[in-house]
Coordinates of C-alpha atoms in Angstrom, one line a residue:
M1 CA 113.6 112.5 92.2
K2 CA 114.7 109.0 89.9
I3 CA 116.4 106.6 91.2
L4 CA 118.2 106.3 89.1
S5 CA 119.5 109.8 88.9
L6 CA 121.1 109.3 92.3
L7 CA 123.1 106.8 92.0
G8 CA 125.5 107.5 89.8
A9 CA 125.7 110.5 91.8
V10 CA 126.4 109.5 95.5
V11 CA 129.1 111.5 97.5
L12 CA 131.4 110.4 100.2
T13 CA 132.7 112.6 103.0
C14 CA 135.6 112.8 105.4
A15 CA 135.3 114.3 108.8
S16 CA 139.0 115.2 110.0
V17 CA 139.8 114.9 113.4
L18 CA 142.4 116.8 115.8
P19 CA 145.8 114.8 117.0
F20 CA 144.3 113.7 120.4
G21 CA 147.3 115.6 121.5
D22 CA 146.8 118.6 119.9
L23 CA 143.0 118.3 122.1
L24 CA 144.4 118.9 125.6
A25 CA 147.2 120.9 124.6
N26 CA 144.6 123.5 123.2
P27 CA 140.6 122.9 125.1
S28 CA 139.6 126.2 123.5
S29 CA 140.0 123.9 119.5
T30 CA 137.8 122.0 120.9
A31 CA 135.2 124.2 121.3
S32 CA 136.0 126.2 118.6
S33 CA 136.0 122.7 115.8
D34 CA 132.4 121.5 117.5
A35 CA 130.6 124.8 116.9
N36 CA 132.5 125.6 113.5
N37 CA 131.8 122.0 112.8
I38 CA 128.1 122.3 114.2
I39 CA 124.8 121.5 111.5
Q40 CA 121.2 122.7 112.3
E41 CA 119.0 120.3 112.5
T42 CA 115.5 121.4 110.1
G43 CA 114.4 118.2 109.5
V44 CA 115.4 117.9 105.7
A45 CA 115.5 113.8 106.2
N46 CA 112.1 114.7 107.7
R47 CA 110.8 116.5 105.1
L48 CA 111.2 113.9 102.2
V49 CA 110.7 110.7 104.4
A50 CA 107.1 112.5 104.7
G51 CA 107.4 112.9 100.6
E52 CA 107.9 109.6 100.5
V53 CA 104.6 108.2 103.2
L54 CA 102.8 110.7 100.8
R55 CA 103.9 108.6 97.6
S56 CA 102.8 105.3 99.3
L57 CA 99.7 106.2 100.7
T58 CA 98.7 107.1 95.8
Q59 CA 98.8 102.7 96.2
E60 CA 98.2 101.7 99.5
I61 CA 94.4 103.7 99.4
P62 CA 93.2 102.3 95.9
A63 CA 94.2 98.7 96.8
A64 CA 92.3 99.3 100.0
A65 CA 89.3 99.8 97.7
C66 CA 90.0 97.1 95.6
H67 CA 90.1 94.8 98.5
L68 CA 87.0 96.4 100.2
R69 CA 85.0 96.4 97.1
H70 CA 86.2 93.2 96.1
N71 CA 84.7 92.0 100.3
V72 CA 88.2 90.1 101.0
N73 CA 89.9 91.2 104.2
V74 CA 87.8 93.5 105.5
E75 CA 89.1 95.0 109.0
D76 CA 92.1 95.7 107.0
A77 CA 91.1 97.0 104.3
T78 CA 89.2 99.7 105.8
E79 CA 91.7 100.6 108.2
L80 CA 94.3 101.4 105.8
L81 CA 91.0 103.4 103.6
T82 CA 90.4 105.3 106.7
V83 CA 93.4 106.3 108.5
G84 CA 94.8 106.7 104.8
A85 CA 92.8 109.5 103.8
E86 CA 93.1 111.2 107.5
Q87 CA 97.0 111.2 107.1
I88 CA 97.3 113.2 103.0
N89 CA 96.0 116.0 104.6
E90 CA 97.5 115.2 107.4
L91 CA 100.9 115.3 105.5
L92 CA 100.2 117.6 102.8
D93 CA 99.7 120.0 105.9
A94 CA 103.5 118.8 107.8
L95 CA 105.4 119.7 104.3
L96 CA 103.7 122.8 104.5
F97 CA 103.2 124.7 107.3
G98 CA 106.2 122.5 109.4
D99 CA 105.3 119.6 111.9
I100 CA 106.8 118.6 114.8
Y101 CA 105.5 115.4 115.1
W102 CA 106.5 114.1 111.6
G103 CA 110.1 116.3 112.5
I104 CA 109.5 118.9 110.0
E105 CA 111.0 122.2 111.9
F106 CA 109.8 125.0 109.8
P107 CA 107.2 125.8 107.5
E108 CA 107.7 126.1 103.4
T109 CA 108.7 129.2 101.9
R110 CA 109.6 128.8 98.5
R111 CA 106.5 129.2 96.6
K112 CA 106.9 126.8 93.2
T113 CA 107.4 124.3 96.2
I114 CA 103.5 126.2 97.8
A115 CA 101.9 125.5 94.3
E116 CA 102.4 122.1 93.7
I117 CA 102.2 121.2 97.6
E118 CA 98.6 122.4 97.4
A119 CA 97.7 120.7 93.4
L120 CA 98.4 117.5 95.1
R121 CA 95.4 118.8 97.7
A122 CA 93.5 119.1 95.4
D123 CA 94.4 115.5 93.3
W124 CA 94.1 113.8 96.0
A125 CA 90.2 116.3 97.4
P126 CA 87.7 114.1 94.7
V127 CA 89.6 110.6 95.7
L128 CA 88.8 111.5 99.4
D129 CA 85.7 112.3 98.6
A130 CA 84.9 109.1 96.7
G131 CA 86.8 106.7 99.2
R132 CA 84.4 108.1 102.2
R133 CA 81.7 107.4 99.9
L134 CA 82.5 103.8 99.8
L135 CA 83.4 103.4 103.7
G136 CA 79.4 104.9 103.8
D137 CA 78.3 102.0 101.3
P138 CA 81.6 99.3 100.2
A139 CA 79.1 97.4 97.6
N140 CA 80.1 100.4 95.7
S141 CA 81.7 100.2 92.7
Q142 CA 82.0 103.3 90.5
N143 CA 82.9 104.8 93.9
A144 CA 86.1 102.1 94.7
T145 CA 87.0 102.8 90.6
A146 CA 87.3 106.4 91.7
V147 CA 89.9 105.3 94.2
S148 CA 90.8 102.8 92.0
D149 CA 91.6 104.4 88.8
A150 CA 92.9 107.8 90.5
A151 CA 96.6 105.6 91.4
N152 CA 98.0 106.1 88.5
M153 CA 97.6 109.7 88.3
L154 CA 98.5 110.0 92.1
F155 CA 101.2 108.4 92.0
D156 CA 103.1 110.8 89.0
N157 CA 101.9 114.2 91.2
T158 CA 103.4 112.9 94.3
Y159 CA 106.7 112.0 92.3
A160 CA 106.4 115.4 90.4
L161 CA 106.4 116.7 93.7
L162 CA 109.4 115.3 95.3
T163 CA 111.4 115.8 92.2
T164 CA 110.7 119.3 93.9
L165 CA 111.4 118.6 97.6
D166 CA 114.5 116.7 96.6
A167 CA 116.2 119.9 94.4
Q168 CA 115.0 121.9 96.9
Y169 CA 116.4 119.8 99.5
S170 CA 118.5 116.8 98.9
G171 CA 121.5 119.5 98.2
S172 CA 122.0 120.6 102.3
A173 CA 124.7 119.8 104.2
E174 CA 122.5 118.3 107.2
I175 CA 122.1 115.3 104.8
L176 CA 124.4 112.8 102.5
S177 CA 123.5 112.1 99.3
R178 CA 123.5 108.8 99.6
D179 CA 121.1 109.4 102.8
V180 CA 118.3 110.7 100.1
M181 CA 118.7 107.7 98.2
F182 CA 118.2 105.2 100.9
I183 CA 115.4 107.3 101.7
Q184 CA 114.0 107.2 98.0
V185 CA 115.0 103.5 97.9
S186 CA 113.3 102.4 100.4
G187 CA 110.3 104.6 100.3
R188 CA 109.7 103.7 96.9
M189 CA 109.9 100.0 98.1
A190 CA 106.8 100.9 100.5
A191 CA 104.7 102.8 97.3
L192 CA 105.9 99.5 94.8
N193 CA 104.5 97.5 97.3
Q194 CA 100.8 99.0 97.6
G195 CA 100.6 98.8 94.1
M196 CA 101.4 93.9 93.5
A197 CA 98.6 94.8 95.4
L198 CA 96.4 97.1 93.8
K199 CA 97.4 94.7 90.7
A200 CA 97.1 91.7 92.1
C201 CA 93.5 92.6 93.6
Q202 CA 92.5 93.9 89.7
L203 CA 92.8 91.6 88.2
W204 CA 92.1 88.1 90.4
S205 CA 88.8 90.6 90.1
G206 CA 88.5 90.6 86.7
E207 CA 89.5 88.8 83.1
L208 CA 93.1 89.1 82.7
D209 CA 94.5 93.0 81.6
A210 CA 97.8 91.6 80.1
E211 CA 99.2 95.6 80.8
I212 CA 97.9 95.1 83.9
A213 CA 99.9 91.6 84.3
A214 CA 102.7 92.8 82.4
D215 CA 102.8 95.6 84.7
L216 CA 103.0 94.2 88.0
Q217 CA 105.4 91.7 86.4
Q218 CA 107.4 94.3 86.0
T219 CA 106.2 95.8 89.5
M220 CA 108.0 92.2 91.4
R221 CA 111.8 92.7 89.4
D222 CA 112.1 96.0 90.3
Y223 CA 110.4 95.5 93.9
Q224 CA 113.3 92.6 94.5
G225 CA 115.7 94.2 92.2
S226 CA 115.9 96.8 95.1
L227 CA 115.3 95.3 97.9
L228 CA 118.6 93.0 97.3
A229 CA 120.6 96.2 96.4
L230 CA 119.9 96.8 100.1
S231 CA 120.0 93.8 101.9
D232 CA 123.9 93.1 99.7
G233 CA 124.8 96.8 98.5
L234 CA 125.7 97.7 95.2
P235 CA 129.1 99.4 95.2
A236 CA 128.6 100.2 91.1
V237 CA 126.7 102.0 92.0
G238 CA 127.4 103.8 95.0
I239 CA 124.8 101.3 97.2
M240 CA 126.5 100.8 100.5
P241 CA 125.4 97.2 102.4
P242 CA 123.0 98.1 105.6
Q243 CA 124.8 100.3 107.9
T244 CA 122.8 99.4 111.5
P245 CA 122.9 96.1 112.8
G246 CA 119.1 97.3 112.7
I247 CA 119.0 98.1 109.5
A248 CA 120.2 94.4 108.1
D249 CA 117.4 92.5 110.4
K250 CA 115.1 94.7 109.4
L251 CA 116.2 94.1 105.3
A252 CA 116.0 90.1 106.2
E253 CA 112.7 90.6 107.8
I254 CA 111.4 92.1 104.7
S255 CA 113.0 89.3 101.9
E256 CA 111.4 86.5 104.9
I257 CA 108.1 87.8 103.9
W258 CA 108.6 89.0 100.0
S259 CA 109.6 84.8 99.7
R260 CA 106.2 84.6 101.2
N261 CA 103.7 87.1 98.6
H262 CA 106.3 86.4 95.1
P263 CA 104.6 83.1 95.0
L264 CA 101.1 84.3 95.3
L265 CA 101.6 87.3 93.0
A266 CA 103.3 85.2 90.1
L267 CA 100.1 82.9 90.3
V268 CA 98.5 85.4 89.9
A269 CA 100.5 87.7 87.4
V270 CA 100.1 85.1 84.5
G271 CA 97.0 84.4 85.5
E272 CA 96.1 81.5 87.7
E273 CA 93.0 81.6 90.0
I274 CA 93.7 81.9 93.3
S275 CA 91.2 81.2 96.4
D276 CA 88.8 83.1 99.0
A277 CA 91.9 82.7 101.1
Q278 CA 95.0 82.9 99.1
R279 CA 93.4 86.0 98.3
H280 CA 92.8 87.6 101.4
D281 CA 96.4 86.1 103.0
L282 CA 97.9 87.7 100.5
Y283 CA 96.1 90.7 100.9
Y284 CA 97.4 91.0 104.7
Q285 CA 100.7 89.4 104.2
L286 CA 101.6 92.9 102.2
I287 CA 100.2 94.8 104.7
D288 CA 102.5 93.5 107.2
E289 CA 105.5 94.5 104.1
R290 CA 104.7 97.2 104.6
V291 CA 104.7 98.1 107.7
L292 CA 108.0 97.2 108.3
L293 CA 109.0 98.5 105.0
L294 CA 108.3 102.1 106.8
D295 CA 109.9 100.6 109.1
L296 CA 113.4 100.7 107.3
L297 CA 112.0 104.5 105.9
Y298 CA 112.1 105.4 109.0
L299 CA 115.7 103.9 110.4
Y300 CA 116.8 105.8 107.3
Q301 CA 115.6 108.7 108.4
D302 CA 116.8 107.8 111.5
H303 CA 120.6 107.3 110.6
A304 CA 120.4 110.2 108.3
I305 CA 120.0 112.4 111.9
V306 CA 122.9 110.9 114.1
R307 CA 125.5 110.8 111.9
Y308 CA 125.8 114.2 113.1

């Protein structure tokens, strides 16, 4: 489900409308046409969004663990670790059994997908156990490391599940390919945001690690490129400019806070020392940016739903 795999294959659809005079002359044709064009809403967009929220948590929970361990913005780190841990099983259950709260109408029936959901639950189990122990003893570096070190594995395994979900559901008549793409791009940005929080914490809390630094720099480029594409459009790969004023406004909010976070991240990425206050502000502002990104993800979900 790599984003680029969809960018070159955006499918646009057009709806034909009967002439106004024909509708007046034959009112029954209106009901017939409407009946034929109704597409049952089963929560495809919501299911894909739930998967993307899971992906963001693979970085959010490790980032919270790192900041909690190093006593930076303990209040927010504690909340994100606590709530995030609760959301993991909630989201996995929603994908497995359906959940009206998440807008997923029906349980999963495909055995391969069920097996992948349960495998991901098993991957998370020891990480969540370590996270709970860390909440009880934030000074325990072993538990913090166990959570932080799992970020890449969890991201990759969640990506595998997302690939399955996209292949299974994105071809549904219920959702356009372009709406799938918007959900993918914005969901991945939420994961990249918290991935930057994690990598920054790992860098300023220890010796400069060239691999993590290079990874942070690449993540920043990927994030900024995605933000520009969604904000301005990228017709060459089928990305249109914002489809609603609400989406445009949300992207402008994200751009504004990104302009504040980017300089601090750039300093950390090249090994520059930042103060305790700057570490607190950077994590605090990345969390604020994360909230806006999730708002954007849900706006794209709603836009996919209301077009029918």
